[in-house]
């Protein structure tokens, strides 16, 4: 019987001959759920050293160990792109983190805006979603999911070398894209279901590196807007070109 491929994110450094001790949860997943046995292969990545093939060296209900054998893919980091978004209900927030990871965001920052629907997030749970998405999509990089930040504070401390693609729903239908924009460090900002408040819009318009853009003639739901904005940016300036 052909075994399904397993890709696991680990924190341990990866290199030929490394022995990785498994914690109980990893051992349970590999040996009880996925039925792996000594000698079976597993693919590993840690976000820094590319992807490696390892084999089960020792299987035990409470632990066990993997031996790292050979590199199967080089490390590929995404462009320096942040996705800043206002968290929505749980499932839609999970969706945005998963899609942003698959689509190549380097950092994911949930923000509280004037009309944000959610007041808190579980950063650890969202980070785990990003790890799962990277395991599943074949990526070797896992974006960091930041803690919930306030949009006004983020704008006050905005780095002078990072451009901001500001998805502004009031521009729906206008011909405003990224045509003349340069590559480099970027962030995408997508608002909540209620959109941006006037004070937020006024504050954003004072940022010298803000590019207000339209995502077409229709108003998209915030989760759709995040995927559309990532697509637009990746095609215009990112690693899909
Ligand atoms: N409540 C707002 C309204 O009625 O105009 C709509 C907000 S929309 C559901 C959520 C976010 O998605 C917006 O804040 C914006 O960042 C983005 N968005 C949706 N459609 C867009 C469009 N056509 N152009 C630019 N941004 C858009």
XYZ file of N, CA, C and O in Angstrom, residues 49-231:
732
model
N 15.788 26.069 6.690
C 16.796 25.193 6.076
C 16.289 24.418 4.865
O 16.902 23.418 4.475
N 15.188 24.839 4.241
C 14.639 24.087 3.110
C 13.876 22.854 3.583
O 13.515 22.739 4.758
N 13.643 21.937 2.643
C 12.896 20.720 2.977
C 13.844 19.520 2.976
O 14.718 19.421 2.117
N 13.664 18.627 3.928
C 14.542 17.460 4.079
C 13.728 16.189 4.218
O 12.643 16.198 4.799
N 14.309 15.096 3.680
C 13.691 13.782 3.901
C 14.326 13.166 5.137
O 15.556 13.230 5.313
N 13.469 12.626 5.978
C 13.965 11.961 7.184
C 13.325 10.583 7.251
O 12.322 10.321 6.590
N 13.911 9.699 8.032
C 13.248 8.405 8.209
C 13.042 8.149 9.703
O 13.770 8.692 10.548
N 12.021 7.363 9.973
C 11.729 7.040 11.375
C 12.842 6.140 11.895
O 13.066 5.043 11.379
N 13.575 6.636 12.911
C 14.669 5.854 13.481
C 14.181 5.042 14.679
O 14.698 3.955 14.953
N 13.197 5.571 15.356
C 12.712 4.921 16.579
C 11.249 5.309 16.770
O 10.924 6.501 16.681
N 10.392 4.341 16.969
C 8.967 4.637 17.163
C 8.541 4.204 18.558
O 8.809 3.077 18.971
N 7.913 5.123 19.248
C 7.491 4.824 20.619
C 6.215 5.619 20.877
O 6.075 6.728 20.370
N 5.303 5.080 21.657
C 4.028 5.773 21.899
C 4.233 7.156 22.525
O 3.495 8.087 22.283
N 5.255 7.268 23.348
C 5.472 8.534 24.052
C 6.499 9.424 23.356
O 6.753 10.527 23.790
N 7.128 8.932 22.295
C 8.163 9.739 21.649
C 8.709 9.033 20.428
O 7.977 8.634 19.546
N 10.011 8.881 20.382
C 10.650 8.287 19.211
C 11.604 9.299 18.608
O 11.860 10.370 19.185
N 12.155 8.977 17.433
C 13.129 9.875 16.815
C 13.130 9.708 15.306
O 12.789 8.643 14.776
N 13.513 10.808 14.617
C 13.668 10.792 13.163
C 15.137 11.053 12.853
O 15.798 11.815 13.565
N 15.619 10.422 11.775
C 16.973 10.740 11.318
C 16.876 11.497 9.995
O 16.230 11.039 9.045
N 17.518 12.671 9.923
C 17.456 13.502 8.722
C 18.448 12.949 7.698
O 19.631 12.753 8.000
N 17.952 12.691 6.464
C 18.782 12.002 5.470
C 19.321 12.912 4.373
O 20.513 12.966 4.131
N 18.432 13.634 3.661
C 18.911 14.426 2.510
C 17.970 15.586 2.251
O 16.772 15.496 2.535
N 18.528 16.651 1.666
C 17.695 17.807 1.348
C 16.898 17.522 0.077
O 17.462 17.045 -0.919
N 15.599 17.813 0.101
C 14.752 17.561 -1.065
C 14.310 18.857 -1.743
O 13.821 18.831 -2.865
N 14.446 19.993 -1.084
C 14.132 21.292 -1.712
C 14.892 22.386 -0.970
O 15.086 22.297 0.248
N 15.312 23.402 -1.739
C 16.019 24.531 -1.130
C 15.027 25.419 -0.376
O 13.815 25.373 -0.646
N 15.537 26.219 0.522
C 14.690 27.176 1.224
C 14.225 28.256 0.243
O 15.050 28.812 -0.485
N 12.926 28.520 0.203
C 12.426 29.630 -0.623
C 11.606 30.557 0.268
O 10.563 30.157 0.803
N 12.104 31.777 0.441
C 11.373 32.757 1.240
C 10.465 33.565 0.322
O 10.817 33.839 -0.828
N 9.310 34.001 0.825
C 8.420 34.822 -0.010
C 8.957 36.250 -0.096
O 9.895 36.608 0.626
N 8.365 37.087 -0.967
C 8.744 38.507 -0.984
C 8.429 39.135 0.382
O 7.655 38.572 1.168
N 9.033 40.294 0.639
C 8.834 40.946 1.943
C 7.485 41.676 1.964
O 7.403 42.898 1.798
N 6.444 40.893 2.113
C 5.068 41.415 2.039
C 4.313 41.084 3.320
O 4.247 39.921 3.719
N 3.735 42.103 3.956
C 2.882 41.874 5.124
C 1.418 41.920 4.674
O 1.070 42.723 3.804
N 0.603 41.092 5.290
C -0.847 41.249 5.112
C -1.410 41.761 6.429
O -1.298 41.098 7.466
N -2.011 42.951 6.371
C -2.637 43.544 7.555
C -4.142 43.477 7.331
O -4.639 43.958 6.307
N -4.857 42.868 8.260
C -6.309 42.730 8.051
C -7.033 42.824 9.385
O -6.456 42.563 10.437
N -8.293 43.205 9.299
C -9.118 43.296 10.502
C -9.784 41.942 10.722
O -10.474 41.455 9.823
N -9.571 41.300 11.905
C -10.131 39.959 12.094
C -11.654 39.932 11.997
O -12.331 40.883 12.373
N -12.144 38.826 11.474
C -13.581 38.647 11.268
C -14.039 37.550 12.219
O -13.348 37.246 13.182
N -15.153 36.910 11.902
C -15.551 35.748 12.717
C -14.515 34.660 12.518
O -13.805 34.631 11.511
N -14.480 33.711 13.485
C -13.386 32.738 13.558
C -13.052 32.052 12.219
O -11.904 32.082 11.774
N -14.064 31.476 11.582
C -13.776 30.683 10.378
C -13.210 31.553 9.257
O -12.332 31.132 8.499
N -13.688 32.784 9.158
C -13.208 33.674 8.089
C -11.805 34.183 8.385
O -11.002 34.391 7.476
N -11.507 34.387 9.660
C -10.141 34.781 10.033
C -9.182 33.627 9.747
O -8.094 33.828 9.183
N -9.591 32.413 10.107
C -8.759 31.232 9.807
C -8.496 31.141 8.307
O -7.387 30.850 7.866
N -9.541 31.398 7.521
C -9.427 31.332 6.059
C -8.373 32.326 5.571
O -7.518 31.999 4.752
N -8.419 33.554 6.098
C -7.465 34.588 5.638
C -6.033 34.173 5.971
O -5.124 34.286 5.140
N -5.804 33.648 7.181
C -4.440 33.237 7.567
C -3.964 32.089 6.670
O -2.829 32.080 6.185
N -4.856 31.135 6.428
C -4.491 29.997 5.579
C -4.146 30.463 4.163
O -3.096 30.106 3.615
N -5.015 31.318 3.589
C -4.785 31.753 2.199
C -3.552 32.650 2.106
O -2.796 32.564 1.134
N -3.343 33.515 3.082
C -2.167 34.405 3.048
C -0.885 33.579 3.081
O 0.098 33.901 2.412
N -0.888 32.480 3.841
C 0.294 31.606 3.889
C 0.508 30.948 2.532
O 1.615 30.964 1.990
N -0.559 30.389 1.967
C -0.435 29.714 0.667
C 0.000 30.689 -0.420
O 0.740 30.329 -1.340
N -0.456 31.933 -0.315
C -0.219 32.883 -1.405
C 1.079 33.643 -1.261
O 1.429 34.431 -2.128
N 1.798 33.439 -0.163
C 3.144 33.994 -0.062
C 3.268 35.289 0.711
O 4.090 36.135 0.357
N 2.497 35.463 1.779
C 2.738 36.612 2.667
C 3.884 36.242 3.618
O 3.999 35.096 4.046
N 4.728 37.217 3.942
C 5.848 36.940 4.838
C 5.474 37.193 6.298
O 6.108 36.659 7.215
N 4.459 38.024 6.529
C 4.040 38.347 7.898
C 2.556 38.656 7.861
O 2.087 39.290 6.903
N 1.838 38.237 8.879
C 0.392 38.442 8.917
C 0.085 39.221 10.193
O 0.441 38.779 11.289
N -0.576 40.373 10.035
C -0.819 41.230 11.208
C -2.323 41.519 11.333
O -2.876 42.295 10.541
N -2.980 40.909 12.326
C -4.381 41.262 12.553
C -4.443 42.632 13.240
O -3.649 42.900 14.144
N -5.352 43.496 12.782
C -5.448 44.828 13.401
C -6.860 45.152 13.854
O -7.843 44.755 13.231
N -6.888 45.916 14.932
C -8.165 46.417 15.436
C -8.381 47.788 14.789
O -7.530 48.670 14.918
N -9.470 47.932 14.069
C -9.789 49.211 13.422
C -11.041 49.761 14.102
O -11.633 49.108 14.961
N -11.474 50.946 13.674
C -12.665 51.540 14.311
C -13.889 50.629 14.172
O -14.734 50.589 15.050
N -13.996 49.915 13.064
C -15.184 49.064 12.850
C -14.869 47.565 12.871
O -15.597 46.766 12.286
N -13.753 47.189 13.543
C -13.401 45.753 13.608
C -14.475 44.981 14.376
O -14.925 45.432 15.426
N -14.832 43.793 13.838
C -15.880 42.987 14.478
C -15.365 42.176 15.653
O -16.110 41.854 16.571
N -14.073 41.810 15.648
C -13.545 40.943 16.727
C -12.603 41.753 17.617
O -11.821 42.549 17.116
N -12.699 41.553 18.918
C -11.845 42.332 19.821
C -10.607 41.596 20.270
O -9.683 42.175 20.796
N -10.643 40.272 20.142
C -9.424 39.531 20.484
C -9.261 38.375 19.511
O -10.210 37.966 18.839
N -8.018 37.916 19.448
C -7.732 36.770 18.598
C -6.931 35.780 19.426
O -6.365 36.151 20.450
N -6.855 34.550 18.977
C -5.956 33.556 19.595
C -4.743 33.448 18.668
O -4.751 32.709 17.694
N -3.710 34.227 19.005
C -2.530 34.271 18.142
C -1.939 32.881 17.942
O -1.528 32.512 16.842
N -1.870 32.082 19.043
C -1.245 30.754 18.948
C -2.015 29.850 17.987
O -1.443 29.084 17.212
N -3.349 29.973 18.007
C -4.180 29.151 17.117
C -3.989 29.577 15.657
O -3.881 28.761 14.749
N -3.907 30.894 15.439
C -3.711 31.385 14.065
C -2.329 30.994 13.551
O -2.157 30.641 12.380
N -1.319 31.031 14.447
C 0.025 30.612 14.032
C 0.011 29.127 13.646
O 0.633 28.727 12.664
N -0.727 28.329 14.409
C -0.828 26.899 14.088
C -1.497 26.699 12.720
O -1.132 25.808 11.951
N -2.464 27.566 12.398
C -3.104 27.495 11.067
C -2.110 27.785 9.966
O -2.126 27.163 8.904
N -1.234 28.786 10.213
C -0.227 29.138 9.201
C 0.723 27.949 9.006
O 1.098 27.629 7.868
N 1.102 27.288 10.087
C 1.997 26.123 9.983
C 1.321 25.013 9.175
O 1.907 24.441 8.254
N 0.063 24.736 9.484
C -0.673 23.685 8.762
C -0.778 24.007 7.272
O -0.626 23.127 6.416
N -1.029 25.297 6.967
C -1.150 25.691 5.557
C 0.185 25.510 4.841
O 0.224 25.048 3.694
N 1.289 25.849 5.514
C 2.614 25.678 4.886
C 2.918 24.192 4.692
O 3.466 23.796 3.661
N 2.552 23.361 5.662
C 2.775 21.910 5.522
C 2.039 21.377 4.299
O 2.556 20.576 3.536
N 0.820 21.876 4.104
C -0.035 21.331 3.054
C 0.331 21.870 1.666
O 0.200 21.168 0.678
N 0.838 23.124 1.592
C 1.031 23.725 0.254
C 2.434 23.504 -0.294
O 2.746 23.968 -1.391
N 3.299 22.831 0.448
C 4.635 22.549 -0.077
C 5.619 23.685 0.143
O 6.751 23.620 -0.329
N 5.206 24.726 0.843
C 6.109 25.851 1.112
C 7.157 25.472 2.151
O 6.968 24.545 2.940
N 8.268 26.218 2.124
C 9.311 25.961 3.127
C 9.368 27.092 4.153
O 10.212 27.103 5.025
N 8.468 28.073 4.013
C 8.476 29.246 4.884
C 7.149 29.319 5.626
O 6.100 29.027 5.055
N 7.194 29.723 6.901
C 5.957 29.927 7.670
C 5.889 31.397 8.091
O 6.771 31.874 8.803
N 4.866 32.144 7.637
C 4.784 33.546 8.061
C 4.497 33.644 9.553
O 3.770 32.820 10.110
N 5.066 34.671 10.161
C 4.755 34.924 11.569
C 3.381 35.578 11.642
O 3.097 36.511 10.888
N 2.521 35.105 12.533
C 1.249 35.784 12.784
C 1.450 36.634 14.035
O 1.767 36.107 15.109
N 1.294 37.936 13.887
C 1.527 38.851 15.014
C 0.310 38.878 15.930
O -0.778 38.441 15.557
N 0.499 39.433 17.107
C -0.628 39.664 18.009
C -1.499 40.787 17.456
O -1.034 41.580 16.644
N -2.720 40.871 17.940
C -3.620 41.931 17.487
C -3.012 43.303 17.824
O -2.605 43.545 18.962
N -2.924 44.169 16.802
C -2.361 45.514 17.014
C -3.451 46.537 16.696
O -4.410 46.230 16.000
N -3.288 47.757 17.198
C -4.252 48.807 16.834
C -3.780 49.479 15.552
O -2.611 49.831 15.421
N -4.713 49.669 14.611
C -4.322 50.241 13.324
C -3.700 51.627 13.498
O -2.685 51.933 12.870
N -4.265 52.472 14.392
C -3.718 53.832 14.526
C -2.261 53.788 15.002
O -1.413 54.533 14.517
N -1.967 52.850 15.935
C -0.575 52.767 16.421
C 0.362 52.235 15.343
O 1.501 52.670 15.231
N -0.159 51.299 14.564
C 0.661 50.742 13.479
C 1.003 51.848 12.477
O 2.136 51.967 12.013
N 0.017 52.697 12.172
C 0.255 53.780 11.204
C 1.217 54.810 11.801
O 2.110 55.305 11.116
N 1.052 55.110 13.111
C 1.950 56.091 13.755
C 3.412 55.653 13.659
O 4.300 56.483 13.560
N 3.622 54.324 13.733
C 5.011 53.818 13.735
C 5.385 53.245 12.363
O 6.247 52.379 12.269
N 4.716 53.729 11.314
C 4.899 53.099 10.005
C 6.358 53.248 9.518
O 6.900 54.350 9.496
N 7.015 52.146 9.112
C 8.405 52.240 8.664
C 8.532 53.067 7.384
O 7.699 52.949 6.478
N 9.572 53.879 7.337
C 9.688 54.842 6.227
C 10.047 54.164 4.900
O 10.012 54.789 3.853
N 10.422 52.868 4.953
C 10.839 52.201 3.710
C 9.840 51.139 3.244
O 10.167 50.304 2.419
N 8.626 51.151 3.793
C 7.662 50.106 3.409
C 6.433 50.731 2.761
O 5.766 51.574 3.354
N 6.137 50.296 1.537
C 4.961 50.809 0.841
C 3.703 50.095 1.346
O 3.784 48.951 1.795
N 2.585 50.796 1.217
C 1.322 50.234 1.721
C 0.275 50.236 0.623
O -0.100 51.296 0.110
N -0.182 49.039 0.261
C -1.292 48.925 -0.698
C -2.574 48.983 0.125
O -2.923 48.028 0.817
N -3.211 50.120 0.085
C -4.395 50.383 0.918
C -5.650 50.078 0.092
O -5.971 50.812 -0.843
N -6.306 48.977 0.424
C -7.505 48.575 -0.328
C -8.676 49.405 0.171
O -9.194 49.186 1.276
N -9.051 50.374 -0.661
C -10.026 51.382 -0.235
C -11.338 51.156 -0.971
O -11.435 51.387 -2.185
N -12.348 50.730 -0.213
C -13.626 50.378 -0.852
C -14.290 51.584 -1.530
O -15.095 51.408 -2.431
N -13.929 52.808 -1.129
C -14.554 53.970 -1.783
C -14.022 54.151 -3.211
O -14.548 54.948 -3.966
N -12.974 53.406 -3.548
C -12.434 53.484 -4.915
C -13.003 52.394 -5.820
O -12.550 52.243 -6.961
N -13.948 51.591 -5.301
C -14.501 50.497 -6.122
C -14.925 51.040 -7.480
O -15.645 52.031 -7.561
N -14.415 50.419 -8.526
C -14.786 50.841 -9.885
C -13.837 51.853 -10.480
O -13.847 52.076 -11.685
N -12.997 52.482 -9.632
C -12.049 53.465 -10.175
C -10.842 52.736 -10.761
O -10.531 51.612 -10.357
N -10.166 53.379 -11.705
C -8.978 52.753 -12.305
C -7.771 53.062 -11.432
O -6.959 53.919 -11.749
N -7.673 52.409 -10.278
C -6.548 52.652 -9.368
C -5.901 51.327 -9.018
O -6.434 50.533 -8.252
N -4.741 51.065 -9.629
C -4.025 49.817 -9.363
C -2.616 50.097 -8.917
O -2.342 51.145 -8.324
N -1.713 49.174 -9.239
C -0.325 49.282 -8.788
C 0.610 49.562 -9.958
O 1.812 49.333 -9.858
N 0.033 50.082 -11.076
C 0.792 50.195 -12.326
C 2.175 50.815 -12.155
O 3.150 50.276 -12.649
N 2.280 51.940 -11.433
C 3.569 52.653 -11.410
C 4.380 52.359 -10.146
O 5.339 53.061 -9.846
N 3.982 51.316 -9.411
C 4.642 51.071 -8.116
C 5.968 50.334 -8.280
O 6.156 49.562 -9.215
N 6.893 50.605 -7.341
C 8.194 49.919 -7.341
C 8.107 48.665 -6.491
O 7.256 48.549 -5.614
N 9.073 47.759 -6.707
C 9.154 46.562 -5.854
C 9.820 46.960 -4.538
O 10.102 48.121 -4.318
N 10.062 45.998 -3.663
C 10.689 46.310 -2.380
C 9.808 45.829 -1.243
O 9.057 44.865 -1.395
N 9.883 46.512 -0.106
C 9.095 46.113 1.070
C 7.679 46.666 0.932
O 7.512 47.853 0.663
N 6.711 45.796 1.168
C 5.317 46.197 1.004
C 4.445 45.648 2.130
O 4.819 44.691 2.820
N 3.262 46.245 2.264
C 2.201 45.677 3.098
C 0.886 45.896 2.364
O 0.758 46.849 1.593
N -0.051 44.989 2.592
C -1.412 45.143 2.058
C -2.317 45.393 3.256
O -2.192 44.702 4.279
N -3.223 46.338 3.135
C -4.182 46.597 4.227
C -5.600 46.380 3.709
O -6.020 47.019 2.742
N -6.317 45.474 4.393
C -7.719 45.198 4.057
C -8.559 45.492 5.297
O -8.206 45.087 6.410
N -9.647 46.197 5.107
C -10.479 46.611 6.239
C -11.502 45.566 6.661
O -11.606 44.498 6.066
N -12.282 45.896 7.701
C -13.310 44.981 8.205
C -14.594 45.075 7.365
O -14.675 45.900 6.445
N -15.582 44.263 7.714
C -16.840 44.274 6.950
C -17.464 45.670 6.920
O -18.120 46.046 5.960
N -17.248 46.455 7.966
C -17.813 47.808 8.024
C -16.990 48.842 7.264
O -17.355 50.019 7.219
N -15.868 48.435 6.728
C -15.005 49.369 5.990
C -14.176 50.240 6.930
O -14.147 50.024 8.144
N -13.472 51.225 6.366
C -12.644 52.134 7.167
C -13.471 53.352 7.583
O -14.353 53.789 6.849
N -13.144 53.907 8.765
C -13.824 55.126 9.214
C -13.183 56.320 8.499
O -12.066 56.207 7.972
N -13.855 57.447 8.517
C -13.284 58.647 7.876
C -11.966 59.056 8.527
O -11.003 59.353 7.827
N -11.868 59.080 9.892
C -10.568 59.424 10.488
C -9.459 58.456 10.054
O -8.331 58.880 9.794
N -9.767 57.175 9.928
C -8.741 56.214 9.479
C -8.308 56.530 8.048
O -7.120 56.526 7.722
N -9.298 56.811 7.215
C -8.977 57.104 5.811
C -8.119 58.370 5.717
O -7.158 58.430 4.958
N -8.475 59.383 6.544
C -7.705 60.643 6.535
C -6.270 60.385 6.995
O -5.308 60.878 6.412
N -6.136 59.559 8.042
C -4.797 59.258 8.576
C -3.967 58.490 7.532
O -2.789 58.771 7.336
N -4.605 57.535 6.879
C -3.889 56.729 5.877
C -3.443 57.595 4.704
O -2.387 57.362 4.119
N -4.242 58.620 4.390
C -3.892 59.443 3.220
C -2.652 60.306 3.486
O -2.067 60.845 2.564
N -2.241 60.415 4.760
C -1.033 61.212 5.052
C 0.248 60.370 4.960
O 1.340 60.897 5.023
N 0.093 59.057 4.823
C 1.298 58.204 4.727
C 1.917 58.390 3.344
O 1.274 58.106 2.328
N 3.170 58.837 3.281
C 3.757 59.116 1.958
C 3.847 57.886 1.062
O 3.790 57.996 -0.151
N 3.966 56.691 1.663
C 4.138 55.495 0.828
C 2.852 54.678 0.684
O 2.897 53.500 0.380
N 1.690 55.320 0.911
C 0.414 54.597 0.766
C -0.070 54.679 -0.682
O -0.027 55.737 -1.301
N -0.494 53.533 -1.192
C -1.072 53.468 -2.534
C -2.523 53.019 -2.393
O -2.780 51.826 -2.246
N -3.484 53.955 -2.426
C -4.893 53.530 -2.354
C -5.251 52.808 -3.657
O -4.965 53.326 -4.739
N -5.822 51.613 -3.549
C -6.155 50.858 -4.760
C -7.605 50.378 -4.723
O -8.207 50.238 -3.661
N -8.108 50.112 -5.926
C -9.435 49.526 -6.091
C -9.273 48.040 -6.374
O -8.312 47.623 -7.033
N -10.218 47.251 -5.879
C -10.231 45.806 -6.181
C -11.396 45.490 -7.129
O -12.073 44.479 -6.976
N -11.636 46.405 -8.063
C -12.679 46.151 -9.063
C -13.960 46.895 -8.764
O -14.060 47.622 -7.772
N -14.971 46.683 -9.614
C -16.187 47.489 -9.530
C -17.171 47.064 -8.445
O -18.135 47.770 -8.170
N -16.960 45.894 -7.837
C -17.900 45.425 -6.818
C -17.250 45.469 -5.435
O -16.038 45.347 -5.320
N -18.054 45.612 -4.391
C -17.526 45.575 -3.017
C -17.382 44.106 -2.618
O -18.355 43.349 -2.620
N -16.162 43.721 -2.294
C -15.881 42.322 -1.930
C -15.995 42.148 -0.419
O -15.695 43.074 0.336
N -16.365 40.962 0.003
C -16.288 40.654 1.434
C -14.824 40.716 1.831
O -13.926 40.516 1.007
N -14.585 40.976 3.113
C -13.210 41.227 3.548
C -12.288 40.031 3.261
O -11.123 40.217 2.880
N -12.784 38.801 3.433
C -11.910 37.641 3.179
C -11.636 37.486 1.685
O -10.516 37.164 1.271
N -12.648 37.774 0.861
C -12.422 37.745 -0.592
C -11.426 38.839 -0.964
O -10.529 38.634 -1.797
N -11.592 40.009 -0.351
C -10.704 41.147 -0.657
C -9.250 40.805 -0.329
O -8.338 41.171 -1.075
N -9.016 40.085 0.769
C -7.632 39.723 1.138
C -7.016 38.841 0.056
O -5.878 39.062 -0.372
N -7.774 37.866 -0.424
C -7.246 36.964 -1.460
C -7.043 37.732 -2.772
O -6.011 37.590 -3.440
N -8.018 38.596 -3.130
C -7.900 39.375 -4.377
C -6.692 40.307 -4.307
O -5.934 40.426 -5.266
N -6.487 40.944 -3.166
C -5.376 41.899 -3.026
C -4.033 41.171 -3.105
O -3.099 41.636 -3.759
N -3.946 40.020 -2.460
C -2.690 39.239 -2.526
C -2.412 38.809 -3.967
O -1.273 38.845 -4.432
N -3.456 38.423 -4.681
C -3.293 37.995 -6.083
C -2.784 39.159 -6.932
O -1.821 39.027 -7.689
